[in-house]
mmCIF file of C-alpha atoms and ligand atoms in Angstrom:
data_model
loop_
_atom_site.group_PDB
_atom_site.id
_atom_site.type_symbol
_atom_site.label_atom_id
_atom_site.label_comp_id
_atom_site.label_asym_id
_atom_site.label_seq_id
_atom_site.Cartn_x
_atom_site.Cartn_y
_atom_site.Cartn_z
ATOM 1 C CA UNK T 77 11.476 -4.328 -9.492
ATOM 2 C CA UNK T 78 14.725 -4.282 -9.635
ATOM 3 C CA UNK T 79 16.203 -0.928 -11.392
ATOM 4 C CA UNK T 80 17.570 -2.794 -14.263
ATOM 5 C CA UNK T 81 18.575 -1.464 -18.343
ATOM 6 C CA UNK T 82 15.247 -1.277 -19.519
ATOM 7 C CA UNK T 83 13.972 0.552 -16.698
ATOM 8 C CA UNK T 84 16.687 2.590 -17.229
ATOM 9 C CA UNK T 85 15.637 3.283 -21.159
ATOM 10 C CA UNK T 86 11.877 3.327 -20.824
ATOM 11 C CA UNK T 87 12.830 6.260 -18.385
ATOM 12 C CA UNK T 88 15.854 7.560 -20.953
ATOM 13 C CA UNK T 89 12.289 7.598 -23.547
ATOM 14 C CA UNK T 90 10.014 8.980 -21.387
ATOM 15 C CA UNK T 91 12.206 12.173 -21.119
ATOM 16 C CA UNK T 92 11.916 12.683 -24.949
ATOM 17 C CA UNK T 93 7.984 13.248 -24.884
ATOM 18 C CA UNK T 94 6.695 16.839 -24.413
ATOM 19 C CA UNK T 95 5.116 16.706 -21.251
ATOM 20 C CA UNK T 96 8.048 15.731 -19.880
ATOM 21 C CA UNK T 97 10.504 17.930 -20.903
ATOM 22 C CA UNK T 98 8.374 20.728 -20.028
ATOM 23 C CA UNK T 99 7.658 18.857 -16.336
ATOM 24 C CA UNK T 100 10.443 16.768 -16.312
ATOM 25 C CA UNK T 101 8.848 14.839 -13.463
ATOM 26 C CA UNK T 102 7.238 10.996 -13.168
ATOM 27 C CA UNK T 103 5.524 8.582 -12.209
ATOM 28 C CA UNK T 104 7.078 4.595 -13.906
ATOM 29 C CA UNK T 105 4.402 1.761 -12.903
ATOM 30 C CA UNK T 106 5.582 -1.717 -14.285
ATOM 31 C CA UNK T 107 2.577 -3.710 -14.839
ATOM 32 C CA UNK T 108 4.339 -6.963 -15.466
ATOM 33 C CA UNK T 109 6.020 -6.686 -11.920
ATOM 34 C CA UNK T 110 1.986 -6.822 -10.368
ATOM 35 C CA UNK T 111 1.437 -9.549 -12.369
ATOM 36 C CA UNK T 112 4.692 -11.380 -11.037
ATOM 37 C CA UNK T 113 3.313 -10.709 -6.961
ATOM 38 C CA UNK T 114 -0.349 -11.948 -8.282
ATOM 39 C CA UNK T 115 0.951 -14.896 -9.312
ATOM 40 C CA UNK T 116 3.322 -15.758 -6.925
ATOM 41 C CA UNK T 117 0.408 -15.102 -4.146
ATOM 42 C CA UNK T 118 -1.607 -17.086 -6.196
ATOM 43 C CA UNK T 119 0.279 -19.822 -6.668
ATOM 44 C CA UNK T 120 1.907 -20.036 -2.657
ATOM 45 C CA UNK T 121 -1.406 -19.067 -0.637
ATOM 46 C CA UNK T 122 -3.454 -21.462 0.847
ATOM 47 C CA UNK T 123 -6.582 -22.028 -1.240
ATOM 48 C CA UNK T 124 -9.616 -20.348 0.528
ATOM 49 C CA UNK T 125 -7.243 -17.435 0.958
ATOM 50 C CA UNK T 126 -8.786 -14.710 -1.112
ATOM 51 C CA UNK T 127 -6.727 -11.991 -2.040
ATOM 52 C CA UNK T 128 -7.710 -8.386 -2.357
ATOM 53 C CA UNK T 129 -6.041 -4.887 -3.310
ATOM 54 C CA UNK T 130 -5.947 -1.543 -1.087
ATOM 55 C CA UNK T 131 -6.041 0.804 -2.746
ATOM 56 C CA UNK T 132 -5.044 3.185 -0.674
ATOM 57 C CA UNK T 133 -2.180 1.809 -1.777
ATOM 58 C CA UNK T 134 -1.900 3.590 -5.291
ATOM 59 C CA UNK T 135 -4.979 4.626 -5.982
ATOM 60 C CA UNK T 136 -4.176 5.008 -10.051
ATOM 61 C CA UNK T 137 -7.473 4.175 -11.429
ATOM 62 C CA UNK T 138 -5.320 2.177 -14.640
ATOM 63 C CA UNK T 139 -3.073 0.087 -11.489
ATOM 64 C CA UNK T 140 -7.053 -0.455 -10.183
ATOM 65 C CA UNK T 141 -8.451 -1.954 -13.909
ATOM 66 C CA UNK T 142 -5.310 -4.326 -14.234
ATOM 67 C CA UNK T 143 -5.764 -5.822 -10.731
ATOM 68 C CA UNK T 144 -9.525 -6.347 -11.729
ATOM 69 C CA UNK T 145 -9.100 -7.622 -15.633
ATOM 70 C CA UNK T 146 -6.741 -9.967 -13.305
ATOM 71 C CA UNK T 147 -9.400 -13.632 -12.159
ATOM 72 C CA UNK T 148 -7.143 -14.361 -9.466
ATOM 73 C CA UNK T 149 -7.701 -11.493 -7.697
ATOM 74 C CA UNK T 150 -11.294 -11.062 -4.878
ATOM 75 C CA UNK T 151 -11.879 -7.687 -5.081
ATOM 76 C CA UNK T 152 -10.725 -4.715 -3.674
ATOM 77 C CA UNK T 153 -10.647 -3.085 0.300
ATOM 78 C CA UNK T 154 -11.524 0.884 0.489
ATOM 79 C CA UNK T 155 -11.085 3.380 2.726
ATOM 80 C CA UNK T 156 -13.592 6.265 1.761
ATOM 81 C CA UNK T 157 -16.442 7.810 -0.180
ATOM 82 C CA UNK T 158 -13.479 8.575 -2.932
ATOM 83 C CA UNK T 159 -12.483 5.482 -2.686
ATOM 84 C CA UNK T 160 -15.696 4.233 -3.915
ATOM 85 C CA UNK T 161 -16.793 5.751 -6.080
ATOM 86 C CA UNK T 162 -13.612 4.950 -9.042
ATOM 87 C CA UNK T 163 -13.868 0.570 -7.400
ATOM 88 C CA UNK T 164 -17.308 0.989 -8.183
ATOM 89 C CA UNK T 165 -16.481 2.049 -11.752
ATOM 90 C CA UNK T 166 -14.347 -1.080 -12.001
ATOM 91 C CA UNK T 167 -16.167 -3.335 -8.928
ATOM 92 C CA UNK T 168 -19.271 -4.838 -7.661
ATOM 93 C CA UNK T 169 -20.783 -3.820 -4.612
ATOM 94 C CA UNK T 170 -20.416 -7.635 -3.871
ATOM 95 C CA UNK T 171 -16.360 -6.703 -4.279
ATOM 96 C CA UNK T 172 -15.694 -4.500 -1.662
ATOM 97 C CA UNK T 173 -14.599 -4.039 1.019
ATOM 98 C CA UNK T 174 -14.330 -1.087 3.819
ATOM 99 C CA UNK T 175 -12.563 -0.637 5.968
ATOM 100 C CA UNK T 176 -11.027 2.942 7.822
ATOM 101 C CA UNK T 177 -10.938 4.145 11.907
ATOM 102 C CA UNK T 178 -13.313 6.496 10.899
ATOM 103 C CA UNK T 179 -16.464 6.569 8.434
ATOM 104 C CA UNK T 180 -18.715 9.422 8.760
ATOM 105 C CA UNK T 181 -22.921 9.272 8.427
ATOM 106 C CA UNK T 182 -22.978 9.921 5.027
ATOM 107 C CA UNK T 183 -20.124 7.109 4.217
ATOM 108 C CA UNK T 184 -21.981 4.131 6.537
ATOM 109 C CA UNK T 185 -25.030 4.670 4.448
ATOM 110 C CA UNK T 186 -24.093 5.356 0.750
ATOM 111 C CA UNK T 187 -21.979 2.101 1.411
ATOM 112 C CA UNK T 188 -25.031 0.857 3.242
ATOM 113 C CA UNK T 189 -27.397 1.359 0.424
ATOM 114 C CA UNK T 190 -24.358 -0.340 -2.347
ATOM 115 C CA UNK T 191 -24.976 -3.088 -0.529
ATOM 116 C CA UNK T 192 -20.255 -3.726 -0.760
ATOM 117 C CA UNK T 193 -19.584 -6.672 1.175
ATOM 118 C CA UNK T 194 -18.300 -6.181 4.157
ATOM 119 C CA UNK T 195 -18.121 -2.978 6.501
ATOM 120 C CA UNK T 196 -15.163 -3.617 8.789
ATOM 121 C CA UNK T 197 -16.992 -2.263 12.080
ATOM 122 C CA UNK T 198 -14.087 -0.004 14.349
ATOM 123 C CA UNK T 199 -15.906 0.596 17.142
ATOM 124 C CA UNK T 200 -19.346 0.310 19.186
ATOM 125 C CA UNK T 201 -19.886 3.472 18.125
ATOM 126 C CA UNK T 202 -20.251 2.525 14.227
ATOM 127 C CA UNK T 203 -21.844 -0.722 15.206
ATOM 128 C CA UNK T 204 -24.213 1.248 16.191
ATOM 129 C CA UNK T 205 -24.173 3.736 13.625
ATOM 130 C CA UNK T 206 -24.884 0.872 10.906
ATOM 131 C CA UNK T 207 -28.164 -0.946 13.020
ATOM 132 C CA UNK T 208 -29.258 3.008 13.151
ATOM 133 C CA UNK T 209 -29.150 3.984 9.265
ATOM 134 C CA UNK T 210 -29.800 0.090 8.247
ATOM 135 C CA UNK T 211 -33.537 0.524 9.750
ATOM 136 C CA UNK T 212 -33.488 3.755 8.413
ATOM 137 C CA UNK T 213 -33.042 2.977 5.203
ATOM 138 C CA UNK T 214 -35.527 -0.478 5.346
ATOM 139 C CA UNK T 215 -31.589 -2.214 4.414
ATOM 140 C CA UNK T 216 -31.629 -5.804 5.079
ATOM 141 C CA UNK T 217 -29.097 -7.357 7.604
ATOM 142 C CA UNK T 218 -26.190 -5.845 7.115
ATOM 143 C CA UNK T 219 -22.807 -7.865 7.032
ATOM 144 C CA UNK T 220 -19.454 -6.792 8.997
ATOM 145 C CA UNK T 221 -16.676 -8.265 9.954
ATOM 146 C CA UNK T 222 -15.041 -6.188 13.992
ATOM 147 C CA UNK T 223 -11.412 -5.291 13.733
ATOM 148 C CA UNK T 224 -9.725 -5.947 17.206
ATOM 149 C CA UNK T 225 -6.596 -4.150 18.303
ATOM 150 C CA UNK T 226 -5.305 -7.755 19.269
ATOM 151 C CA UNK T 227 -3.047 -7.798 22.497
ATOM 152 C CA UNK T 228 -0.458 -9.059 20.577
ATOM 153 C CA UNK T 229 2.600 -7.142 19.385
ATOM 154 C CA UNK T 230 4.775 -7.360 16.524
ATOM 155 C CA UNK T 231 8.229 -6.279 16.750
ATOM 156 C CA UNK T 232 10.753 -4.119 14.401
ATOM 157 C CA UNK T 233 8.324 -3.569 12.042
ATOM 158 C CA UNK T 234 8.062 -0.205 9.765
ATOM 159 C CA UNK T 235 4.160 0.497 11.279
ATOM 160 C CA UNK T 236 2.210 -0.972 14.032
ATOM 161 C CA UNK T 237 -1.250 -1.140 13.704
ATOM 162 C CA UNK T 238 -2.550 -3.864 17.265
ATOM 163 C CA UNK T 239 -0.607 -4.127 19.784
ATOM 164 C CA UNK T 240 -1.523 -0.867 20.835
ATOM 165 C CA UNK T 241 -2.707 2.477 22.113
ATOM 166 C CA UNK T 242 -5.098 2.737 18.301
ATOM 167 C CA UNK T 243 -7.521 4.354 16.659
ATOM 168 C CA UNK T 244 -7.662 0.776 14.823
ATOM 169 C CA UNK T 245 -10.081 -1.427 15.461
ATOM 170 C CA UNK T 246 -11.570 -2.116 19.017
ATOM 171 C CA UNK T 247 -9.260 -3.321 22.134
ATOM 172 C CA UNK T 248 -9.169 -7.073 22.394
ATOM 173 C CA UNK T 249 -10.448 -7.034 26.217
ATOM 174 C CA UNK T 250 -13.446 -5.167 25.172
ATOM 175 C CA UNK T 251 -13.716 -7.438 21.916
ATOM 176 C CA UNK T 252 -16.077 -9.866 24.624
ATOM 177 C CA UNK T 253 -18.514 -7.496 25.518
ATOM 178 C CA UNK T 254 -19.211 -5.834 21.545
ATOM 179 C CA UNK T 255 -19.761 -8.903 20.194
ATOM 180 C CA UNK T 256 -22.517 -9.297 22.863
ATOM 181 C CA UNK T 257 -23.835 -6.585 22.527
ATOM 182 C CA UNK T 258 -24.111 -6.493 18.969
ATOM 183 C CA UNK T 259 -25.700 -9.845 18.451
ATOM 184 C CA UNK T 260 -29.443 -7.820 20.421
ATOM 185 C CA UNK T 261 -29.035 -5.751 16.845
ATOM 186 C CA UNK T 262 -31.034 -7.694 14.511
ATOM 187 C CA UNK T 263 -29.535 -5.212 11.446
ATOM 188 C CA UNK T 264 -25.750 -6.491 11.705
ATOM 189 C CA UNK T 265 -24.388 -9.793 10.926
ATOM 190 C CA UNK T 266 -20.767 -10.662 12.355
ATOM 191 C CA UNK T 267 -19.180 -12.920 9.557
ATOM 192 C CA UNK T 268 -15.754 -12.287 10.947
ATOM 193 C CA UNK T 269 -12.973 -10.403 12.191
ATOM 194 C CA UNK T 270 -10.572 -8.206 10.728
ATOM 195 C CA UNK T 271 -7.095 -8.125 12.303
ATOM 196 C CA UNK T 272 -4.195 -6.467 10.888
ATOM 197 C CA UNK T 273 -1.052 -6.855 12.820
ATOM 198 C CA UNK T 274 1.317 -4.862 10.849
ATOM 199 C CA UNK T 275 2.838 -3.106 7.820
ATOM 200 C CA UNK T 276 5.661 -2.752 6.086
ATOM 201 C CA UNK T 277 6.766 -6.848 7.908
ATOM 202 C CA UNK T 278 9.459 -8.891 5.879
ATOM 203 C CA UNK T 279 10.533 -11.659 8.176
ATOM 204 C CA UNK T 280 7.622 -14.242 7.304
ATOM 205 C CA UNK T 281 8.729 -15.803 10.930
ATOM 206 C CA UNK T 282 6.480 -12.328 12.674
ATOM 207 C CA UNK T 283 3.126 -13.023 10.780
ATOM 208 C CA UNK T 284 3.401 -16.743 11.068
ATOM 209 C CA UNK T 285 3.564 -16.190 14.738
ATOM 210 C CA UNK T 286 1.035 -13.705 14.860
ATOM 211 C CA UNK T 287 -1.680 -15.115 12.647
ATOM 212 C CA UNK T 288 -1.128 -18.354 16.057
ATOM 213 C CA UNK T 289 -2.065 -16.411 17.954
ATOM 214 C CA UNK T 290 -5.105 -14.743 15.893
ATOM 215 C CA UNK T 291 -6.240 -18.480 15.610
ATOM 216 C CA UNK T 292 -6.172 -19.331 19.115
ATOM 217 C CA UNK T 293 -8.096 -16.320 19.660
ATOM 218 C CA UNK T 294 -10.860 -17.172 17.168
ATOM 219 C CA UNK T 295 -11.371 -20.207 19.216
ATOM 220 C CA UNK T 296 -11.785 -18.307 22.298
ATOM 221 C CA UNK T 297 -14.368 -15.339 20.291
ATOM 222 C CA UNK T 298 -16.566 -18.162 19.103
ATOM 223 C CA UNK T 299 -16.532 -20.338 22.174
ATOM 224 C CA UNK T 300 -17.457 -17.932 24.335
ATOM 225 C CA UNK T 301 -19.702 -16.027 22.953
ATOM 226 C CA UNK T 302 -21.102 -18.725 21.436
ATOM 227 C CA UNK T 303 -20.389 -17.341 17.329
ATOM 228 C CA UNK T 304 -19.191 -18.695 14.411
ATOM 229 C CA UNK T 305 -16.146 -16.356 13.111
ATOM 230 C CA UNK T 306 -16.778 -17.294 8.573
ATOM 231 C CA UNK T 307 -14.536 -14.867 7.858
ATOM 232 C CA UNK T 308 -10.967 -13.685 9.062
ATOM 233 C CA UNK T 309 -9.412 -11.027 7.704
ATOM 234 C CA UNK T 310 -5.366 -10.013 8.234
ATOM 235 C CA UNK T 311 -5.487 -6.655 6.384
ATOM 236 C CA UNK T 312 -2.395 -6.062 4.586
ATOM 237 C CA UNK T 313 1.200 -6.647 6.076
ATOM 238 C CA UNK T 314 3.900 -7.994 3.964
ATOM 239 C CA UNK T 315 6.507 -6.077 3.221
ATOM 240 C CA UNK T 316 8.852 -4.587 0.546
ATOM 241 C CA UNK T 317 12.799 -3.347 1.012
ATOM 242 C CA UNK T 318 14.244 -0.050 0.961
ATOM 243 C CA UNK T 319 17.937 -0.995 1.572
ATOM 244 C CA UNK T 320 18.795 -1.761 -2.041
ATOM 245 C CA UNK T 321 19.981 -4.831 -1.058
ATOM 246 C CA UNK T 322 16.232 -6.940 -2.795
ATOM 247 C CA UNK T 323 15.895 -8.561 -0.139
ATOM 248 C CA UNK T 324 12.410 -10.430 -0.594
ATOM 249 C CA UNK T 325 9.304 -11.223 2.059
ATOM 250 C CA UNK T 326 9.619 -15.808 1.652
ATOM 251 C CA UNK T 327 6.042 -15.935 0.119
ATOM 252 C CA UNK T 328 6.746 -19.786 -0.374
ATOM 253 C CA UNK T 329 7.926 -20.146 3.603
ATOM 254 C CA UNK T 330 4.908 -18.130 4.476
ATOM 255 C CA UNK T 331 1.479 -19.646 3.138
ATOM 256 C CA UNK T 332 3.392 -23.190 3.290
ATOM 257 C CA UNK T 333 3.251 -22.629 7.595
ATOM 258 C CA UNK T 334 -0.282 -20.648 7.124
ATOM 259 C CA UNK T 335 -1.327 -24.219 5.354
ATOM 260 C CA UNK T 336 -0.086 -25.913 7.958
ATOM 261 C CA UNK T 337 -1.732 -23.672 10.879
ATOM 262 C CA UNK T 338 -5.195 -23.701 8.426
ATOM 263 C CA UNK T 339 -5.435 -27.714 8.387
ATOM 264 C CA UNK T 340 -4.087 -27.934 12.819
ATOM 265 C CA UNK T 341 -6.708 -25.762 13.092
ATOM 266 C CA UNK T 342 -9.404 -27.559 10.647
ATOM 267 C CA UNK T 343 -10.206 -24.460 9.596
ATOM 268 C CA UNK T 344 -10.059 -24.876 5.692
ATOM 269 C CA UNK T 345 -13.760 -23.899 5.444
ATOM 270 C CA UNK T 346 -13.397 -20.277 7.364
ATOM 271 C CA UNK T 347 -12.171 -17.681 4.456
ATOM 272 C CA UNK T 348 -8.782 -15.900 4.572
ATOM 273 C CA UNK T 349 -8.410 -12.366 3.571
ATOM 274 C CA UNK T 350 -4.787 -10.700 2.874
ATOM 275 C CA UNK T 351 -5.830 -6.878 1.286
ATOM 276 C CA UNK T 352 -2.073 -5.780 0.301
ATOM 277 C CA UNK T 353 -0.692 -2.923 -1.260
ATOM 278 C CA UNK T 354 2.924 -2.811 -0.907
ATOM 279 C CA UNK T 355 3.684 -6.173 -2.107
ATOM 280 C CA UNK T 356 1.384 -5.910 -4.678
ATOM 281 C CA UNK T 357 1.827 -2.823 -5.605
ATOM 282 C CA UNK T 358 4.997 -0.742 -4.456
ATOM 283 C CA UNK T 359 8.264 -2.121 -6.388
ATOM 284 C CA UNK T 360 6.293 -1.472 -9.487
ATOM 285 C CA UNK T 361 7.105 2.253 -8.915
ATOM 286 C CA UNK T 362 9.836 4.906 -9.719
ATOM 287 C CA UNK T 363 9.735 8.385 -9.041
ATOM 288 C CA UNK T 364 11.841 10.348 -11.176
ATOM 289 C CA UNK T 365 12.839 13.864 -11.107
ATOM 290 C CA UNK T 366 15.072 15.653 -13.820
ATOM 291 C CA UNK T 367 18.415 17.458 -11.525
ATOM 292 C CA UNK T 368 18.145 20.856 -12.042
ATOM 293 C CA UNK T 369 20.469 22.456 -10.343
ATOM 294 C CA UNK T 370 23.544 21.747 -7.994
ATOM 295 C CA UNK T 371 24.679 24.060 -5.398
ATOM 296 C CA UNK T 372 27.915 23.580 -3.027
ATOM 297 C CA UNK T 373 27.223 25.681 -0.302
ATOM 298 C CA UNK T 374 29.008 26.137 3.034
ATOM 299 C CA UNK T 375 31.094 22.195 2.112
ATOM 300 C CA UNK T 376 28.397 20.553 1.095
ATOM 301 C CA UNK T 377 26.440 19.116 -2.185
ATOM 302 C CA UNK T 378 23.062 19.720 -2.467
ATOM 303 C CA UNK T 379 21.179 18.862 -5.373
ATOM 304 C CA UNK T 380 18.146 20.572 -6.646
ATOM 305 C CA UNK T 381 15.133 18.196 -8.519
ATOM 306 C CA UNK T 382 12.791 19.539 -10.668
ATOM 307 C CA UNK T 383 9.626 17.426 -7.710
ATOM 308 C CA UNK T 384 10.101 16.377 -4.301
ATOM 309 C CA UNK T 385 7.937 16.161 -0.902
ATOM 310 C CA UNK T 386 5.366 17.690 -2.812
ATOM 311 C CA UNK T 387 5.689 14.785 -5.335
ATOM 312 C CA UNK T 388 7.348 12.450 -2.573
ATOM 313 C CA UNK T 389 7.012 12.635 0.090
ATOM 314 C CA UNK T 390 6.862 8.685 1.806
ATOM 315 C CA UNK T 391 11.540 9.064 2.571
ATOM 316 C CA UNK T 392 11.163 12.341 4.382
ATOM 317 C CA UNK T 393 7.547 11.822 6.235
ATOM 318 C CA UNK T 394 8.776 8.399 7.161
ATOM 319 C CA UNK T 395 12.484 8.785 7.437
ATOM 320 C CA UNK T 396 12.945 5.480 5.037
ATOM 321 C CA UNK T 397 15.111 6.714 2.538
ATOM 322 C CA UNK T 398 14.509 4.676 -0.917
ATOM 323 C CA UNK T 399 17.653 3.377 -2.796
ATOM 324 C CA UNK T 400 18.543 5.908 -5.530
ATOM 325 C CA UNK T 401 20.422 6.051 -9.144
ATOM 326 C CA UNK T 402 21.070 8.528 -11.068
ATOM 327 C CA UNK T 403 21.173 8.224 -14.639
ATOM 328 C CA UNK T 404 23.543 10.630 -16.277
ATOM 329 C CA UNK T 405 22.753 12.126 -19.564
ATOM 330 C CA UNK T 406 25.201 14.131 -20.658
ATOM 331 C CA UNK T 407 23.950 17.811 -21.088
ATOM 332 C CA UNK T 408 25.936 20.945 -21.608
ATOM 333 C CA UNK T 409 26.647 23.151 -18.782
ATOM 334 C CA UNK T 410 26.128 26.502 -18.467
ATOM 335 C CA UNK T 411 29.180 27.608 -17.929
ATOM 336 C CA UNK T 412 32.658 25.680 -17.367
ATOM 337 C CA UNK T 413 33.279 24.721 -14.207
ATOM 338 C CA UNK T 414 30.248 24.737 -13.144
ATOM 339 C CA UNK T 415 29.534 22.538 -9.734
ATOM 340 C CA UNK T 416 29.200 18.913 -10.642
ATOM 341 C CA UNK T 417 28.755 15.480 -8.361
ATOM 342 C CA UNK T 418 31.846 13.165 -7.897
ATOM 343 C CA UNK T 419 32.520 10.785 -5.878
ATOM 344 C CA UNK T 420 30.729 12.341 -2.238
ATOM 345 C CA UNK T 421 27.614 12.613 -0.624
ATOM 346 C CA UNK T 422 25.393 14.848 -0.640
ATOM 347 C CA UNK T 423 21.310 15.745 0.047
ATOM 348 C CA UNK T 424 18.821 15.960 -2.595
ATOM 349 C CA UNK T 425 15.925 18.114 -2.790
ATOM 350 C CA UNK T 426 13.336 19.720 -4.438
ATOM 351 C CA UNK T 427 12.220 22.863 -5.472
ATOM 352 C CA UNK T 428 9.952 24.133 -2.542
ATOM 353 C CA UNK T 429 11.173 25.929 -0.109
ATOM 354 C CA UNK T 430 11.321 24.051 3.472
ATOM 355 C CA UNK T 431 14.414 22.405 4.319
ATOM 356 C CA UNK T 432 12.300 19.741 5.272
ATOM 357 C CA UNK T 433 11.600 19.076 1.599
ATOM 358 C CA UNK T 434 13.645 16.014 0.407
ATOM 359 C CA UNK T 435 13.605 13.631 -1.750
ATOM 360 C CA UNK T 436 16.845 11.747 0.373
ATOM 361 C CA UNK T 437 19.959 13.080 1.925
ATOM 362 C CA UNK T 438 23.818 11.810 2.831
ATOM 363 C CA UNK T 439 23.969 9.994 -0.363
ATOM 364 C CA UNK T 440 27.043 8.170 -1.290
ATOM 365 C CA UNK T 441 27.574 9.624 -5.536
ATOM 366 C CA UNK T 442 29.132 8.399 -8.110
ATOM 367 C CA UNK T 443 28.591 11.237 -10.320
ATOM 368 C CA UNK T 444 25.588 13.525 -10.988
ATOM 369 C CA UNK T 445 25.588 16.806 -12.743
ATOM 370 C CA UNK T 446 22.903 19.217 -13.879
ATOM 371 C CA UNK T 447 20.311 17.941 -16.380
ATOM 372 C CA UNK T 448 20.407 13.945 -15.511
ATOM 373 C CA UNK T 449 18.067 12.253 -14.203
ATOM 374 C CA UNK T 450 17.427 11.212 -10.491
ATOM 375 C CA UNK T 451 15.408 7.983 -9.852
ATOM 376 C CA UNK T 452 13.942 6.176 -6.824
ATOM 377 C CA UNK T 453 12.461 2.794 -6.523
ATOM 378 C CA UNK T 454 10.129 0.744 -4.594
ATOM 379 C CA UNK T 455 7.818 4.159 -5.656
ATOM 380 C CA UNK T 456 4.705 1.926 -5.800
ATOM 381 C CA UNK T 457 2.869 1.902 -2.654
ATOM 382 C CA UNK T 458 1.546 5.303 -0.345
ATOM 383 C CA UNK T 459 4.240 7.651 -2.670
ATOM 384 C CA UNK T 460 1.905 8.794 -5.083
ATOM 385 C CA UNK T 461 -1.166 9.663 -3.801
ATOM 386 C CA UNK T 462 0.921 9.806 -0.032
ATOM 387 C CA UNK T 463 2.363 13.501 -0.678
ATOM 388 C CA UNK T 464 1.823 17.022 -0.783
ATOM 389 C CA UNK T 465 0.438 17.112 -4.555
ATOM 390 C CA UNK T 466 -0.544 20.960 -3.711
ATOM 391 C CA UNK T 467 2.088 22.089 -2.172
ATOM 392 C CA UNK T 468 3.510 25.644 -3.795
ATOM 393 C CA UNK T 469 1.328 24.928 -7.148
ATOM 394 C CA UNK T 470 4.411 23.007 -8.832
ATOM 395 C CA UNK T 471 2.675 20.591 -12.072
ATOM 396 C CA UNK T 472 1.605 17.520 -10.496
ATOM 397 C CA UNK T 473 4.093 14.283 -11.613
ATOM 398 C CA UNK T 474 2.464 12.909 -14.836
ATOM 399 C CA UNK T 475 1.743 9.210 -14.755
ATOM 400 C CA UNK T 476 3.292 6.636 -17.142
ATOM 401 C CA UNK T 477 2.582 2.499 -16.834
ATOM 402 C CA UNK T 478 4.264 0.509 -18.291
ATOM 403 C CA UNK T 479 2.660 -2.982 -19.953
ATOM 404 C CA UNK T 480 5.440 -5.048 -21.850
ATOM 405 C CA UNK T 481 7.816 -3.376 -23.517
ATOM 406 C CA UNK T 482 7.505 0.671 -23.774
ATOM 407 C CA UNK T 483 7.526 1.713 -27.210
ATOM 408 C CA UNK T 484 5.904 5.552 -27.275
ATOM 409 C CA UNK T 485 7.447 8.132 -27.508
HETATM 410 C C1 PLP A 188 -6.427 -1.592 6.552
HETATM 411 C C2 PLP A 188 -6.393 -2.277 5.534
HETATM 412 N N1 PLP A 188 -5.721 -3.023 4.530
HETATM 413 C C3 PLP A 188 -4.450 -3.347 4.459
HETATM 414 C C4 PLP A 188 -3.730 -2.086 4.270
HETATM 415 C C5 PLP A 188 -2.791 -2.265 2.639
HETATM 416 O O1 PLP A 188 -1.557 -2.417 4.374
HETATM 417 P P1 PLP A 188 0.048 -3.272 3.226
HETATM 418 O O2 PLP A 188 0.554 -2.094 2.036
HETATM 419 O O3 PLP A 188 0.385 -3.280 4.570
HETATM 420 O O4 PLP A 188 -0.459 -4.148 2.731
HETATM 421 C C6 PLP A 188 -3.814 -1.096 4.932
HETATM 422 C C7 PLP A 188 -3.184 -0.416 5.037
HETATM 423 O O5 PLP A 188 -2.990 0.720 6.045
HETATM 424 C C8 PLP A 188 -5.087 -1.175 5.558
HETATM 425 O O6 PLP A 188 -4.800 -0.156 6.556
#
């Protein structure tokens, strides 16, 4: 969602609330933007594609609840016992998929006893643990997906999940032997495969080529291992643009091609799963922090905001900056000629006494002064929960959920 007049007005209203006056930092999530993303997927996706929400992108319970209220969203993907507990407040066990490269015995035991829909098995060790646990607890067969680290590498994306040496999944060259071993385990039922390739993909053709590779792999596995792969889980992967140019992944062409691929391979009876995180919620969010100080130091200016890496670690951690905006508020200066930013390039940091505490850097800013608000858009995914909220024990930023117009003050 672009930073526009509506977003600006909403932030200005929220900054009049007492809790924000006392802790002038916050996240805003616009639910209408999430609804728009779900609607786009529903409109274009193949009929046999099921949409799951990858909770790790943003575990805010109001977002989880909102997605649950949309009938098109088939379920939720979790990756820990904590996420399971949150998911169970809103979803039935049959709507939950559990993924992740390191599941403890306790976590496995918990999800097996709850009877969630699918467990993503990421190693032979994990399969054997599930077998033992199901026997110990007298459970019926556990439905699993096998996560494969395919040989295919998607070039030039934010993050590769497959096609390289990785802790995620089982290497493609080992998967045939692993399937044959798992087939001998009486408590495990292989329902399908999980083939998450890459995150933050902006060009649809990259995923399209990968999907072709996966469909060939499915045919090979079915033939050589004599199994029926009912489910193909693509994981997440659809990206959002952080350049500020509002580029969009071409979802229409992507799903149109996927539809044709499904027809070509006669895969209409297989279930395709998309566990989307970044695409669903990344664009709905804004991080904001008041400018507390401006330092003119050794020929370069630094804006010091009320929150930094402790609230919003993503830019510093990934090296990818978020689009930046300044809301001017004309606060009275504390002394004449106090530093301002005027048509120059500056860094923006937070209140932590570490130089890596940066919200942004090398930014050309037309005008900013103390009391203004720094706004980072595209902050709905992997931002709040991926930050070091306990660092220096600063206050946590409030999270505001906006639906329609924001009127409350
Ligand atoms: C197993 C799994 N599924 C889905 C996702 C969501 O991916 P994205 O945010 O790229 O949509 C992730 C993210 O790391 C993941 O690990």
